mmCIF file of C-alpha atoms in Angstrom:
data_model
loop_
_atom_site.group_PDB
_atom_site.id
_atom_site.type_symbol
_atom_site.label_atom_id
_atom_site.label_comp_id
_atom_site.label_asym_id
_atom_site.label_seq_id
_atom_site.Cartn_x
_atom_site.Cartn_y
_atom_site.Cartn_z
ATOM 1 C CA LYS A 1 -11.393 3.447 18.729
ATOM 2 C CA ASN A 2 -10.396 1.463 21.796
ATOM 3 C CA ASN A 3 -9.913 -1.621 19.659
ATOM 4 C CA ILE A 4 -7.449 0.271 17.430
ATOM 5 C CA GLU A 5 -5.558 1.721 20.375
ATOM 6 C CA ASN A 6 -5.058 -1.751 21.817
ATOM 7 C CA LYS A 7 -3.529 -3.136 18.631
ATOM 8 C CA PHE A 8 0.237 -3.632 18.595
ATOM 9 C CA TYR A 9 2.002 -4.755 15.449
ATOM 10 C CA VAL A 10 4.490 -6.964 17.320
ATOM 11 C CA TYR A 11 1.490 -9.041 18.413
ATOM 12 C CA ASP A 12 -0.842 -8.867 15.441
ATOM 13 C CA PHE A 13 1.266 -8.565 12.289
ATOM 14 C CA LYS A 14 2.671 -12.091 12.513
ATOM 15 C CA ASN A 15 -0.875 -13.465 12.574
ATOM 16 C CA VAL A 16 -1.778 -11.534 9.429
ATOM 17 C CA ALA A 17 1.444 -12.285 7.548
ATOM 18 C CA GLY A 18 1.843 -15.868 8.704
ATOM 19 C CA LYS A 19 5.487 -15.116 9.460
ATOM 20 C CA ASP A 20 7.151 -13.543 12.479
ATOM 21 C CA HIS A 21 9.813 -10.858 12.203
ATOM 22 C CA GLY A 22 12.694 -9.855 14.427
ATOM 23 C CA ILE A 23 12.734 -6.127 13.612
ATOM 24 C CA TYR A 24 9.828 -3.681 13.436
ATOM 25 C CA LEU A 25 9.995 -0.187 11.957
ATOM 26 C CA LEU A 26 8.803 2.905 13.786
ATOM 27 C CA TYR A 27 8.738 6.236 11.927
ATOM 28 C CA TYR A 28 9.980 8.824 14.375
ATOM 29 C CA PRO A 29 9.615 12.591 13.715
ATOM 30 C CA TYR A 30 12.690 14.452 14.891
ATOM 31 C CA GLY A 31 12.042 16.093 18.264
ATOM 32 C CA THR A 32 9.690 13.395 19.566
ATOM 33 C CA LYS A 33 10.347 12.012 23.036
ATOM 34 C CA LEU A 34 10.925 8.288 23.341
ATOM 35 C CA SER A 35 8.241 8.071 26.013
ATOM 36 C CA HIS A 36 5.627 8.998 23.371
ATOM 37 C CA TYR A 37 5.827 5.412 22.059
ATOM 38 C CA GLU A 38 6.285 3.679 25.391
ATOM 39 C CA SER A 39 3.336 1.317 25.007
ATOM 40 C CA HIS A 40 4.737 -0.043 21.720
ATOM 41 C CA LEU A 41 8.306 -0.187 22.995
ATOM 42 C CA SER A 42 7.413 -2.050 26.171
ATOM 43 C CA ARG A 43 5.537 -4.670 24.171
ATOM 44 C CA ALA A 44 8.431 -5.012 21.759
ATOM 45 C CA ALA A 45 10.716 -5.597 24.745
ATOM 46 C CA GLU A 46 8.340 -8.251 26.084
ATOM 47 C CA GLU A 47 8.386 -10.016 22.711
ATOM 48 C CA GLY A 48 12.163 -9.689 22.303
ATOM 49 C CA LYS A 49 11.820 -7.626 19.123
ATOM 50 C CA ILE A 50 14.169 -4.938 17.840
ATOM 51 C CA ILE A 51 12.636 -1.545 17.043
ATOM 52 C CA GLU A 52 14.162 0.275 14.104
ATOM 53 C CA ILE A 53 13.792 3.978 14.856
ATOM 54 C CA ALA A 54 13.589 5.971 11.616
ATOM 55 C CA LEU A 55 14.613 9.391 12.939
ATOM 56 C CA GLU A 56 13.372 11.866 10.343
ATOM 57 C CA PRO A 57 14.300 15.586 10.384
ATOM 58 C CA TYR A 58 11.329 16.847 8.384
ATOM 59 C CA ASN A 59 12.565 20.438 8.288
ATOM 60 C CA GLY A 60 16.038 19.616 7.038
ATOM 61 C CA MET A 61 19.461 18.681 8.330
ATOM 62 C CA GLN A 62 19.912 21.888 10.277
ATOM 63 C CA MET A 63 17.521 20.510 12.899
ATOM 64 C CA VAL A 64 20.229 18.239 14.323
ATOM 65 C CA TYR A 65 22.430 21.209 15.235
ATOM 66 C CA ASN A 66 19.694 23.400 16.712
ATOM 67 C CA ASP A 67 19.146 21.297 19.819
ATOM 68 C CA PRO A 68 22.019 18.898 20.581
ATOM 69 C CA ASP A 69 20.550 18.225 24.030
ATOM 70 C CA TYR A 70 17.627 16.489 22.339
ATOM 71 C CA LEU A 71 19.896 14.012 20.581
ATOM 72 C CA ILE A 72 21.844 13.315 23.754
ATOM 73 C CA ARG A 73 18.641 12.718 25.721
ATOM 74 C CA LEU A 74 17.206 10.470 23.005
ATOM 75 C CA ALA A 75 20.414 8.436 22.876
ATOM 76 C CA LYS A 76 20.538 8.034 26.650
ATOM 77 C CA ASP A 77 16.857 7.068 26.803
ATOM 78 C CA MET A 78 17.317 4.433 24.106
ATOM 79 C CA GLU A 79 20.405 3.053 25.819
ATOM 80 C CA ALA A 80 18.585 2.768 29.145
ATOM 81 C CA HIS A 81 15.404 1.196 27.757
ATOM 82 C CA ASP A 82 14.662 -2.530 27.979
ATOM 83 C CA CYS A 83 13.894 -2.562 24.266
ATOM 84 C CA ASP A 84 16.637 -3.196 21.702
ATOM 85 C CA PHE A 85 16.959 -0.550 19.000
ATOM 86 C CA MET A 86 18.529 0.279 15.680
ATOM 87 C CA LEU A 87 18.823 3.946 14.677
ATOM 88 C CA ARG A 88 18.131 4.803 11.043
ATOM 89 C CA PHE A 89 18.781 8.508 10.631
ATOM 90 C CA ALA A 90 17.423 10.525 7.675
ATOM 91 C CA ASN A 91 16.590 7.485 5.586
ATOM 92 C CA GLU A 92 16.174 7.675 1.806
ATOM 93 C CA MET A 93 18.397 10.732 1.749
ATOM 94 C CA ASN A 94 19.083 10.253 -1.964
ATOM 95 C CA SER A 95 15.455 10.923 -2.928
ATOM 96 C CA ASP A 96 14.210 14.489 -3.392
ATOM 97 C CA THR A 97 10.741 13.388 -2.236
ATOM 98 C CA ASN A 98 11.905 13.752 1.396
ATOM 99 C CA GLY A 99 11.928 16.977 3.395
ATOM 100 C CA TRP A 100 15.482 16.306 4.562
ATOM 101 C CA TYR A 101 16.850 15.751 1.057
ATOM 102 C CA ALA A 102 20.102 17.651 0.534
ATOM 103 C CA ALA A 103 21.350 18.120 -3.013
ATOM 104 C CA ASP A 104 24.690 18.823 -1.326
ATOM 105 C CA ALA A 105 25.671 15.344 -0.181
ATOM 106 C CA ASN A 106 28.392 16.753 2.069
ATOM 107 C CA ALA A 107 25.760 18.515 4.193
ATOM 108 C CA TYR A 108 23.999 15.213 4.712
ATOM 109 C CA ILE A 109 27.228 13.379 5.510
ATOM 110 C CA GLU A 110 28.221 15.982 8.110
ATOM 111 C CA ALA A 111 24.825 15.715 9.813
ATOM 112 C CA PHE A 112 24.893 11.911 9.762
ATOM 113 C CA ARG A 113 28.362 11.852 11.310
ATOM 114 C CA TYR A 114 27.282 14.356 13.944
ATOM 115 C CA VAL A 115 24.348 12.155 14.974
ATOM 116 C CA ALA A 116 26.434 8.981 14.828
ATOM 117 C CA LYS A 117 29.102 10.428 17.119
ATOM 118 C CA ILE A 118 26.510 11.380 19.734
ATOM 119 C CA PHE A 119 24.913 7.941 19.664
ATOM 120 C CA LYS A 120 28.212 6.086 19.756
ATOM 121 C CA LYS A 121 29.095 8.052 22.874
ATOM 122 C CA HIS A 122 25.759 7.951 24.722
ATOM 123 C CA ALA A 123 24.119 4.825 23.241
ATOM 124 C CA PRO A 124 26.935 2.440 22.306
ATOM 125 C CA SER A 125 24.569 -0.565 22.156
ATOM 126 C CA VAL A 126 22.395 1.030 19.445
ATOM 127 C CA PRO A 127 23.606 0.183 15.911
ATOM 128 C CA ILE A 128 23.609 3.028 13.374
ATOM 129 C CA VAL A 129 21.878 2.251 10.076
ATOM 130 C CA TRP A 130 22.575 4.121 6.840
ATOM 131 C CA SER A 131 19.650 3.416 4.548
ATOM 132 C CA PRO A 132 19.109 4.935 1.082
ATOM 133 C CA LEU A 133 16.159 4.369 -1.207
ATOM 134 C CA TRP A 134 16.826 1.820 -3.929
ATOM 135 C CA TYR A 135 15.993 4.464 -6.548
ATOM 136 C CA PRO A 136 17.661 6.435 -8.025
ATOM 137 C CA PRO A 137 20.657 4.089 -7.880
ATOM 138 C CA ASP A 138 23.176 6.391 -9.523
ATOM 139 C CA ASN A 139 23.481 8.885 -6.623
ATOM 140 C CA ILE A 140 23.651 6.472 -3.680
ATOM 141 C CA ASP A 141 27.416 6.234 -3.247
ATOM 142 C CA MET A 142 27.868 9.983 -2.876
ATOM 143 C CA TYR A 143 25.818 9.932 0.377
ATOM 144 C CA TYR A 144 27.804 7.195 2.139
ATOM 145 C CA PRO A 145 29.114 8.689 5.443
ATOM 146 C CA GLY A 146 32.074 6.346 5.877
ATOM 147 C CA ASP A 147 32.675 2.951 7.439
ATOM 148 C CA GLU A 148 33.418 4.225 10.945
ATOM 149 C CA TYR A 149 29.989 5.893 11.195
ATOM 150 C CA VAL A 150 27.872 3.069 9.759
ATOM 151 C CA ASP A 151 27.137 -0.218 11.544
ATOM 152 C CA TYR A 152 24.520 -1.549 9.111
ATOM 153 C CA VAL A 153 23.609 -0.708 5.529
ATOM 154 C CA GLY A 154 19.862 -0.750 4.942
ATOM 155 C CA ILE A 155 17.677 -0.392 1.896
ATOM 156 C CA SER A 156 14.187 0.918 1.318
ATOM 157 C CA SER A 157 13.136 -1.584 -1.325
ATOM 158 C CA TYR A 158 9.854 -1.304 -3.230
ATOM 159 C CA GLN A 159 8.521 -3.156 -6.232
ATOM 160 C CA SER A 160 6.221 -0.737 -8.006
ATOM 161 C CA TRP A 161 4.200 -2.206 -10.852
ATOM 162 C CA LEU A 162 5.587 -1.070 -14.188
ATOM 163 C CA SER A 163 4.110 -3.016 -17.088
ATOM 164 C CA SER A 164 5.539 -0.696 -19.743
ATOM 165 C CA VAL A 165 8.915 -2.474 -19.445
ATOM 166 C CA ASP A 166 7.459 -5.866 -20.428
ATOM 167 C CA PRO A 167 9.792 -7.208 -23.163
ATOM 168 C CA MET A 168 6.958 -9.401 -24.476
ATOM 169 C CA GLY A 169 4.551 -6.487 -24.849
ATOM 170 C CA GLU A 170 1.800 -8.216 -22.872
ATOM 171 C CA ASP A 171 1.328 -5.531 -20.231
ATOM 172 C CA GLU A 172 2.937 -7.596 -17.454
ATOM 173 C CA ASP A 173 5.647 -6.616 -14.989
ATOM 174 C CA ARG A 174 8.107 -9.519 -15.175
ATOM 175 C CA ARG A 175 10.874 -7.962 -13.093
ATOM 176 C CA ARG A 176 12.061 -9.790 -9.992
ATOM 177 C CA TRP A 177 11.909 -7.633 -6.842
ATOM 178 C CA SER A 178 14.884 -9.306 -5.175
ATOM 179 C CA GLN A 179 17.208 -8.041 -7.915
ATOM 180 C CA GLN A 180 17.272 -4.739 -6.047
ATOM 181 C CA LEU A 181 19.014 -6.553 -3.197
ATOM 182 C CA ASP A 182 21.605 -8.019 -5.553
ATOM 183 C CA PHE A 183 22.581 -4.495 -6.560
ATOM 184 C CA PHE A 184 23.026 -3.380 -2.933
ATOM 185 C CA TYR A 185 24.866 -6.481 -1.763
ATOM 186 C CA LYS A 186 27.425 -6.084 -4.520
ATOM 187 C CA LYS A 187 28.029 -2.504 -3.421
ATOM 188 C CA TYR A 188 28.149 -2.843 0.369
ATOM 189 C CA GLY A 189 27.675 -6.455 1.470
ATOM 190 C CA TYR A 190 31.388 -7.199 1.473
ATOM 191 C CA LYS A 191 32.062 -4.677 4.239
ATOM 192 C CA LYS A 192 28.854 -4.156 6.254
ATOM 193 C CA PRO A 193 25.973 -6.333 7.483
ATOM 194 C CA MET A 194 22.771 -5.404 5.716
ATOM 195 C CA ILE A 195 19.064 -5.162 6.503
ATOM 196 C CA ILE A 196 15.907 -4.540 4.514
ATOM 197 C CA ALA A 197 14.886 -1.391 6.353
ATOM 198 C CA GLU A 198 11.446 -1.193 4.761
ATOM 199 C CA GLY A 199 9.691 -2.309 1.622
ATOM 200 C CA GLY A 200 6.568 -3.442 -0.149
ATOM 201 C CA ALA A 201 5.055 -4.461 -3.477
ATOM 202 C CA SER A 202 2.234 -2.807 -5.402
ATOM 203 C CA TYR A 203 -1.194 -4.212 -4.567
ATOM 204 C CA ARG A 204 -2.870 -1.539 -6.699
ATOM 205 C CA ASN A 205 -1.827 -0.086 -10.021
ATOM 206 C CA PRO A 206 0.224 2.941 -8.835
ATOM 207 C CA TRP A 207 -0.589 4.883 -11.988
ATOM 208 C CA THR A 208 -4.385 4.529 -11.942
ATOM 209 C CA TRP A 209 -5.029 3.184 -8.406
ATOM 210 C CA SER A 210 -7.914 1.182 -9.820
ATOM 211 C CA GLU A 211 -6.505 -2.183 -10.856
ATOM 212 C CA ASP A 212 -6.280 -4.803 -8.079
ATOM 213 C CA LEU A 213 -2.768 -6.289 -8.087
ATOM 214 C CA SER A 214 -3.077 -8.387 -4.931
ATOM 215 C CA ASP A 215 -2.009 -11.586 -6.727
ATOM 216 C CA TYR A 216 1.035 -9.807 -8.149
ATOM 217 C CA ALA A 217 1.978 -8.450 -4.707
ATOM 218 C CA ALA A 218 1.556 -11.851 -3.059
ATOM 219 C CA TYR A 219 3.756 -13.503 -5.681
ATOM 220 C CA GLN A 220 6.451 -10.838 -5.392
ATOM 221 C CA ILE A 221 6.495 -10.981 -1.583
ATOM 222 C CA GLN A 222 6.679 -14.782 -1.572
ATOM 223 C CA ASP A 223 9.521 -14.735 -4.083
ATOM 224 C CA PHE A 224 11.273 -11.971 -2.160
ATOM 225 C CA TYR A 225 11.322 -14.033 1.049
#
């Protein structure tokens, strides 16, 4: 247990991956105090890493209006901290697998703008990230909050093994993961800087969870970089 508690991804992940990264993601349940993650944040500051805070309102968008003092305090705490941050609010809003999914895109946009205004006032050094899931692609545009509220466009990009689309009928997934990025850059890259907010490739068959796809994942990740 002590060994696990003393592990910090800004130290250890680069040794596992063989590649260092400038930004690290931290899932952040709405209502949590920044001090809860102080040990990770202080080490990120020591290493000069940016922490991407994925602020997630698990019980829906209404949470942001119930306690505005929380948002103000969080913004001020992030602004005052030695660590550099990016704020990614209600990520993957276009997917109904999330508790904060709003079929009414206007409700999401209003909440996003509300949060962005508070952070721009109380944490002007913290960039605001708008970050949909790459799938489904046909509803993404309707959730865009507007240029004045978005500093970066992000993408949750995953390559999930799907051999049924093999045009050669040999039960292989021949798609190229990075094509997801092409789609996003064409949509938003001309007006906003972009980040890969999170992502991964299948290392197990997602449909049976039995087949080892480590070689496939390694190839996709290498090609992606």
